[in-house]
Coordinates of C-alpha atoms in Angstrom, one line a residue:
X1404 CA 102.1 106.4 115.6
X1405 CA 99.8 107.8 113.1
X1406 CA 96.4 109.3 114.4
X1407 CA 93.5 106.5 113.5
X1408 CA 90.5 107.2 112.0
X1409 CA 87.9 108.9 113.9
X1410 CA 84.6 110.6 113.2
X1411 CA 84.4 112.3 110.4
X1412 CA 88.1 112.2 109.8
X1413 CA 89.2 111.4 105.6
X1414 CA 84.7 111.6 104.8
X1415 CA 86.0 111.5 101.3
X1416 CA 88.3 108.4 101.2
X1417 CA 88.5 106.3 98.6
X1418 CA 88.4 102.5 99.0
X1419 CA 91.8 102.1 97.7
X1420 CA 92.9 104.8 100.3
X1421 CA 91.1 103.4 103.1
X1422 CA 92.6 99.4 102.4
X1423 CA 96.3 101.2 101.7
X1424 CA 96.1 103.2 105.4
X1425 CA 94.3 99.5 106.7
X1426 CA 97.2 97.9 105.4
X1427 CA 100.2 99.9 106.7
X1428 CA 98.4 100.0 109.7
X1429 CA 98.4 95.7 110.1
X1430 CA 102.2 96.1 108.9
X1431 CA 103.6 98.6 111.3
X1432 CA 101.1 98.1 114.1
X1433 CA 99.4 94.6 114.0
X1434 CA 102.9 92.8 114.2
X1435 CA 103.7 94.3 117.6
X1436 CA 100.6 92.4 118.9
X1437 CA 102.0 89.4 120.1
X1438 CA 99.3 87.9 120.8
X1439 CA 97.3 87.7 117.8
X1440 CA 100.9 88.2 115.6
X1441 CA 100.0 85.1 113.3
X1442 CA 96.8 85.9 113.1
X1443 CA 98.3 89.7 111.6
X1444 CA 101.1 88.1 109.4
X1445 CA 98.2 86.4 107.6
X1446 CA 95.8 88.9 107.5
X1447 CA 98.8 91.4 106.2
X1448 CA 99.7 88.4 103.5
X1449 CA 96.0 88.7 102.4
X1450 CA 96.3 92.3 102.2
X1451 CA 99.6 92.4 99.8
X1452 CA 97.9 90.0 97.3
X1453 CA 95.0 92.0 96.9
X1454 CA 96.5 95.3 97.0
X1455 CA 96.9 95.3 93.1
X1456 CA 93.5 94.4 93.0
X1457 CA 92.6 97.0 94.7
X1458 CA 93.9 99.4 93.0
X1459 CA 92.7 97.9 89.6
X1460 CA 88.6 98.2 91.7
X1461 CA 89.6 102.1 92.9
X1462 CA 90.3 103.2 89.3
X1463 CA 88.2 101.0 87.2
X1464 CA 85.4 99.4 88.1
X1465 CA 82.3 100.6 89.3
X1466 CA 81.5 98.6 92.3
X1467 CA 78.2 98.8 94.1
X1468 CA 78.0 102.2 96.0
X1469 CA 76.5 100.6 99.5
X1470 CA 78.5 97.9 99.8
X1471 CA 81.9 99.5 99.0
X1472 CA 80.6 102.2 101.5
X1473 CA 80.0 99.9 104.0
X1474 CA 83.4 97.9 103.3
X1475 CA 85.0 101.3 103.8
X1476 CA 83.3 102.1 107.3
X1477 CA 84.6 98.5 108.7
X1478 CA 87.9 99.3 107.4
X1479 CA 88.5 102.5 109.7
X1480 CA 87.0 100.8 112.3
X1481 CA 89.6 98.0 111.8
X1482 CA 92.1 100.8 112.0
X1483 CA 90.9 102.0 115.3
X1484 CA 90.9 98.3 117.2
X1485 CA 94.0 97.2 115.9
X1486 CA 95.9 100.5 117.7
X1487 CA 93.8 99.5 120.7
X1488 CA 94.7 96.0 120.3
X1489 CA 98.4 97.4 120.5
X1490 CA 97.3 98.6 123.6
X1491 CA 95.5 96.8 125.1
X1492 CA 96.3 93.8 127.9
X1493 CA 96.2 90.1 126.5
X1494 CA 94.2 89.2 130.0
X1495 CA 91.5 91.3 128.4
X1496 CA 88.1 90.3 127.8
X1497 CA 87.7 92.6 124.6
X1498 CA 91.4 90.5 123.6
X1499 CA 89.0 88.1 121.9
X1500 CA 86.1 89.8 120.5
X1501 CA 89.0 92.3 118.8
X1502 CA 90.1 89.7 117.0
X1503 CA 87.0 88.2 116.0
X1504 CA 85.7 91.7 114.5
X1505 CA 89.3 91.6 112.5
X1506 CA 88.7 88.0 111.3
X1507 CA 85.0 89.2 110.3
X1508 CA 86.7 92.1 108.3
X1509 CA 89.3 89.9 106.9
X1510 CA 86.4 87.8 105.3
X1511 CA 84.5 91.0 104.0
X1512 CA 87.6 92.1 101.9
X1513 CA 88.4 88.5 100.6
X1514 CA 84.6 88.0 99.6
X1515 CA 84.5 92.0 98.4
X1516 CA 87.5 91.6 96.2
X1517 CA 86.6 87.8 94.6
X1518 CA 83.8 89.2 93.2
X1519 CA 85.5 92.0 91.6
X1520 CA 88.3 89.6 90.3
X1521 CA 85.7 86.9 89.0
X1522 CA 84.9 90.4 86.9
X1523 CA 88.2 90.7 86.0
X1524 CA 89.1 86.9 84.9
X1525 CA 92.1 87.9 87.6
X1526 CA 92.0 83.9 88.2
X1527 CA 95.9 84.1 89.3
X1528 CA 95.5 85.6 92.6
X1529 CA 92.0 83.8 93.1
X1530 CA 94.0 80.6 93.1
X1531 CA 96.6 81.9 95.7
X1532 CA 94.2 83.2 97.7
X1533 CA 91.9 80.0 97.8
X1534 CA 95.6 78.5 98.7
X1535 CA 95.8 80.3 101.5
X1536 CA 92.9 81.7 102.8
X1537 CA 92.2 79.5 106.3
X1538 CA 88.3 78.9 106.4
X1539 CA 86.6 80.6 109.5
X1540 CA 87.4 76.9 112.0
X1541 CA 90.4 76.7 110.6
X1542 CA 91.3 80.3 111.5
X1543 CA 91.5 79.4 115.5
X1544 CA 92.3 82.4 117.9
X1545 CA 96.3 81.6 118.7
X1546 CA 94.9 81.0 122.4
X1547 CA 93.0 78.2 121.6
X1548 CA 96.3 76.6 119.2
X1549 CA 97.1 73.8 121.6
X1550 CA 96.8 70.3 119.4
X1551 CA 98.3 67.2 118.2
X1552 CA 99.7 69.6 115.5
X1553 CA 101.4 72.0 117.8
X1554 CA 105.3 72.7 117.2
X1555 CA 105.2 75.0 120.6
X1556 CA 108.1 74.7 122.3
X1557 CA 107.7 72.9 126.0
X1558 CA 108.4 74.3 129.1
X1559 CA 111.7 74.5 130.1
X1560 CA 112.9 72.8 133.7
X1561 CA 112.3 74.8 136.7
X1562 CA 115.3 73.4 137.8
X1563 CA 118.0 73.3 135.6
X1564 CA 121.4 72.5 136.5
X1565 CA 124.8 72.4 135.2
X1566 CA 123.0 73.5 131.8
X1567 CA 124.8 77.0 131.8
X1568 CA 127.5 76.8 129.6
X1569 CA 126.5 74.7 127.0
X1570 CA 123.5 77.0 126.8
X1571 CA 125.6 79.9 126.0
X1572 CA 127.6 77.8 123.8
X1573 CA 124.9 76.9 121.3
X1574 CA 122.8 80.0 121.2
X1575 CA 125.9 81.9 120.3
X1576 CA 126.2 79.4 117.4
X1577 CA 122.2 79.9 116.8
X1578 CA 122.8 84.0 116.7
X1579 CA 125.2 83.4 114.4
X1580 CA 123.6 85.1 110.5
X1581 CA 124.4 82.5 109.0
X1582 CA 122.0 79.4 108.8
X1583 CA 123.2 77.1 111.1
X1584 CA 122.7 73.1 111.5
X1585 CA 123.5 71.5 115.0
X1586 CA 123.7 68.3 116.1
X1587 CA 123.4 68.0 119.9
X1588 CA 124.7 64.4 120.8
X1589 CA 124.7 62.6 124.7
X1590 CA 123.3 59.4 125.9
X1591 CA 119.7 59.3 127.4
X1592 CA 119.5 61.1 130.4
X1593 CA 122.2 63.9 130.3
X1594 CA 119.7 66.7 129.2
X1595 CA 119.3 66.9 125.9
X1596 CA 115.9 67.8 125.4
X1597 CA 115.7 70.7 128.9
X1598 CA 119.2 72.0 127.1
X1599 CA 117.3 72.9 123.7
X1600 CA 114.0 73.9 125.6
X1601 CA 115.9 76.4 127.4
X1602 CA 117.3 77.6 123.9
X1603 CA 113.8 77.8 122.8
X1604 CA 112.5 80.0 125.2
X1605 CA 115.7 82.6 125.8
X1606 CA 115.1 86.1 125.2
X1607 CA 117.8 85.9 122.4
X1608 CA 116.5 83.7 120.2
X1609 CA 113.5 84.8 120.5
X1610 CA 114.4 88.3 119.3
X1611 CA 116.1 86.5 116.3
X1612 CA 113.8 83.8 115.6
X1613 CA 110.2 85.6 116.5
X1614 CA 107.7 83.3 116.2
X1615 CA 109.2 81.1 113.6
X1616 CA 110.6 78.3 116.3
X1617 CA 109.2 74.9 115.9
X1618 CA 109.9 72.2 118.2
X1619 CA 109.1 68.5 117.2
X1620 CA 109.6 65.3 119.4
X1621 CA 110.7 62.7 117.2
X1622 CA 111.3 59.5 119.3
X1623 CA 111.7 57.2 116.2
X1624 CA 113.2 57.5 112.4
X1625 CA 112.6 60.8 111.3
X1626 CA 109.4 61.4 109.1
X1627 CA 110.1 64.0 106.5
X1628 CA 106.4 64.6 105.3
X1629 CA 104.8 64.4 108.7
X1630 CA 107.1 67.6 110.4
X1631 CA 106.6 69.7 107.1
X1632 CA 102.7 69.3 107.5
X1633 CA 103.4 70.1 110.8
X1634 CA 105.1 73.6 110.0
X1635 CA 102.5 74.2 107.6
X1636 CA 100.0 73.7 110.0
X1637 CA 101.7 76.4 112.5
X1638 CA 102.5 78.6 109.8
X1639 CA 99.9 78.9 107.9
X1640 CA 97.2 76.9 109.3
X1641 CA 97.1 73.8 106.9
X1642 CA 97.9 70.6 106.6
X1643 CA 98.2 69.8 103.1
X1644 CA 99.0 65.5 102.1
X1645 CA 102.6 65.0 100.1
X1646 CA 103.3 62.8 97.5
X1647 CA 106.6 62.2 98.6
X1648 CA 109.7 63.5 100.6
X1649 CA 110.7 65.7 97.9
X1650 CA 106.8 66.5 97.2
X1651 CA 107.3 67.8 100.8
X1652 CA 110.5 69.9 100.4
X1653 CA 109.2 71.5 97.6
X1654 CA 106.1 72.6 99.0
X1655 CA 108.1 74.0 102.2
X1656 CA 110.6 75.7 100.0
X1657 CA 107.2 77.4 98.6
X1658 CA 105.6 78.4 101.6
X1659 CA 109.2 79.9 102.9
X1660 CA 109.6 81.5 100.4
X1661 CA 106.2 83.1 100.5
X1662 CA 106.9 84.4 104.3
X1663 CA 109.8 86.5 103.1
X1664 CA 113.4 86.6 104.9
X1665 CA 112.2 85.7 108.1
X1666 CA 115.3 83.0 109.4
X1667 CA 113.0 80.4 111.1
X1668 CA 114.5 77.6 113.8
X1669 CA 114.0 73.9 113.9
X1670 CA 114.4 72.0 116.8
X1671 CA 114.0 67.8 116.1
X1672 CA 114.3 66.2 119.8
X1673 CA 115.2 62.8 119.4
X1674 CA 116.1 62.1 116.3
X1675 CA 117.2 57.8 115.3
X1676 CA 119.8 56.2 113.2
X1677 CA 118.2 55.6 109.8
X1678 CA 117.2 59.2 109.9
X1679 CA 120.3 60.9 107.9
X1680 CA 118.9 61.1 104.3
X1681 CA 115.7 62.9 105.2
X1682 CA 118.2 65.0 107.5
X1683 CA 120.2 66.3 104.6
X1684 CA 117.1 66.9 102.1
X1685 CA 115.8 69.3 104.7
X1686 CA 119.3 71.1 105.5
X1687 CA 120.3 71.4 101.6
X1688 CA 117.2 72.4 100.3
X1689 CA 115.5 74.6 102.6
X1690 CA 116.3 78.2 102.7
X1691 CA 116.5 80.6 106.0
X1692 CA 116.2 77.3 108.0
X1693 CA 118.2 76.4 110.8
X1694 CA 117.9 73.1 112.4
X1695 CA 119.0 71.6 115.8
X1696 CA 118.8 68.0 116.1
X1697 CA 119.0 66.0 119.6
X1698 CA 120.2 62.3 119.5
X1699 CA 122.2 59.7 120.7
X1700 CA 123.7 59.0 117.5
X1701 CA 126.3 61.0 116.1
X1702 CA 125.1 62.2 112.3
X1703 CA 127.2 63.7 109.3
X1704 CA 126.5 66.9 107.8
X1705 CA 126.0 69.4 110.2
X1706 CA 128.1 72.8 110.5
X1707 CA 128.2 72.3 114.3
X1708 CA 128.1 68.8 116.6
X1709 CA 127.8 69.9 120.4
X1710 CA 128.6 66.5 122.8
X1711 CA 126.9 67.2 125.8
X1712 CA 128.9 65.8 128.7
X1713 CA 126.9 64.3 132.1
X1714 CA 126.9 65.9 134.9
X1715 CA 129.9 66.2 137.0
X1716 CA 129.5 64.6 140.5
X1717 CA 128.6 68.0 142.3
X1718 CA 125.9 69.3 139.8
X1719 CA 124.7 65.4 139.7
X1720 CA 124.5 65.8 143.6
X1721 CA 122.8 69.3 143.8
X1722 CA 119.7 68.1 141.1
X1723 CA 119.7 64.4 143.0
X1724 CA 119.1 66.3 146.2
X1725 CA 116.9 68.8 144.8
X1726 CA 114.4 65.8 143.1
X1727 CA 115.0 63.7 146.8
X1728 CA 113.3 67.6 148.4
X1729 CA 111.0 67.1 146.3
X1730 CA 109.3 64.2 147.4
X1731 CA 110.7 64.2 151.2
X1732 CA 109.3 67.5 151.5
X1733 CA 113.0 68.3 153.1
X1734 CA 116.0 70.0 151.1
X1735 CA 118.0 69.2 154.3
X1736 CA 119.4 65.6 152.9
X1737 CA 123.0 65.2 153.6
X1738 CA 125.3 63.9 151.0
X1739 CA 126.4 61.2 152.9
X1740 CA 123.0 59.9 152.0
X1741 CA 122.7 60.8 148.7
X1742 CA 126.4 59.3 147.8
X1743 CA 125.0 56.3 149.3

């Protein structure tokens, strides 16, 4: 870990030295910090475009001596909290006021560097920028991110049973490299929707998948537009309106393409007949996406089709039993009754 900035270390920095050390600092250090680690993945985004920039102000232009100076001094100090943010508990009460003092900073090189493109006529990465850049409500502290919009993935049962083997089944289909589309099929009630939570919150998949898993409850014929405005929202924290489907593919293909290599999981829960052209749009035309679907109907077109069987008579008994506990305060039930 490199030694951050303290006292008078590096008096005679430059600005472009200062923002290169800021951002290798977000790239290698910021995305360990789980907590805030969307908040760093667009902050380091914001970074890469206007590194070029940067470098343009440090050997060109002859920006005002004060602020640049002052710019500079938040930098290093941004340096310092994001190694204590590495370090620091997310229970915290500094967690919070960190990251606000990184979203300040965040807003002071933005509003630094437009004014030295508007000099420029660098109009290309003002546009991108402006595409991106969240405004200050938008840019909500990733503990507060639980809305209408949310593609979080619910809790899993406390009490699973006789999900153990198709669990390993389909996450090692899911570790697989390549992309992977899976259709899990049952009738209502057999565990469908606990069998993919699970998936979504095992240590695995989350070391593959990071913090690109989306879970949407669909319930109904699949609405193409409304679940890309949904990853957008969790991605990037917008919600832009679509013209059309293909409006909406194209935009996603975009915006993945803008996050880099990253392989990013899809979970639809519930998905209708009716649903299968939408269904195809997203799994030819999307790149690094891999999408498992949950439904009662069986659907062409995917690499893999799990059919999840019901439960057998003795894991049917054991959760029975278990739920009857529940509410007689008593796991002491004998079958006898329960077969009754």
């Amino acid at each position: 870990m490199a030694a951050p900035f303290v006292g008078g270390a590096f008096p005679e920095a430059t600005f472009g030295e200062v923002f290169k050390v800021l951002h290798d600092t977000v790239k290698n250090v910021g995305s360990k910090v789980l907590m805030f680690k969307s908040f760093f993945k667009n902050f380091e985004f914001n970074l890469y475009l206007l590194a070029p920039v940067v470098e343009e102000i440090n050997e060109k232009l002859d920006c005002p001596e004060q602020e640049t100076q002052s710019l500079i001094k938040k930098m290093k100090t941004a340096k310092q909290l994001i190694h204590i943010c590495s370090e620091t508990q997310e229970s915290s009460k500094f967690y919070r006021i960190f990251a606000t003092k990184l979203i300040e900073l965040d807003e002071a090189i933005v509003r630094f560097c437009k004014v030295q493109m508007q000099a420029q006529n660098r109009g290309d990465i003002l546009q991108i920028l402006e595409q991106w850049k969240p405004t200050r409500e938008e840019m909500k502290l990733p503990i507060l991110m639980i809305d209408s919009l949310s593609c979080s993935v619910p809790r899993p049962l406390d009490f699973p049973v006789g999900l153990d083997i198709p669990l390993k089944e389909l996450k090692t289909q899911l570790l697989k490299e390549k992309e992977q589309q899976i259709l899990l099929t049952a009738p209502g009630g057999c565990g469908k929707t606990a069998l993919v939570t699970m998936l979504g919150h095992d240590q695995e998949i989350k070391g593959k998948f990071e913090d690109y898993i989306f879970f949407v409850p669909v319930s109904k014929t699949l609405n193409l537009m409304v679940i890309v405005q949904r990853l957008f929202h969790n991605i990037c924290y917008r919600e832009p309106e679509f013209l059309s489907d293909e409006d909406a593919i194209n935009q996603l293909q975009d915006l993945l393409t803008r996050i880099g290599s990253s392989p990013i999981l899809l979970i639809l829960d519930d998905v209708r007949p009716g649903s299968e052209f939408r269904l195809e749009m997203l799994m030819i035309h999307v790149p690094n996406l891999n999408i498992l679907v949950t439904s009662r109907t069986s659907f062409p077109g995917f690499s893999f089709t799990y059919n999840l069987k019901p439960l057998n008579d003795e894991d049917a008994t054991t959760l029975l039993r278990h739920t009857a506990s529940l509410q007689a305060g008593s796991s002491h039930i004998p079958v006898v009754v329960i077969k009754k």
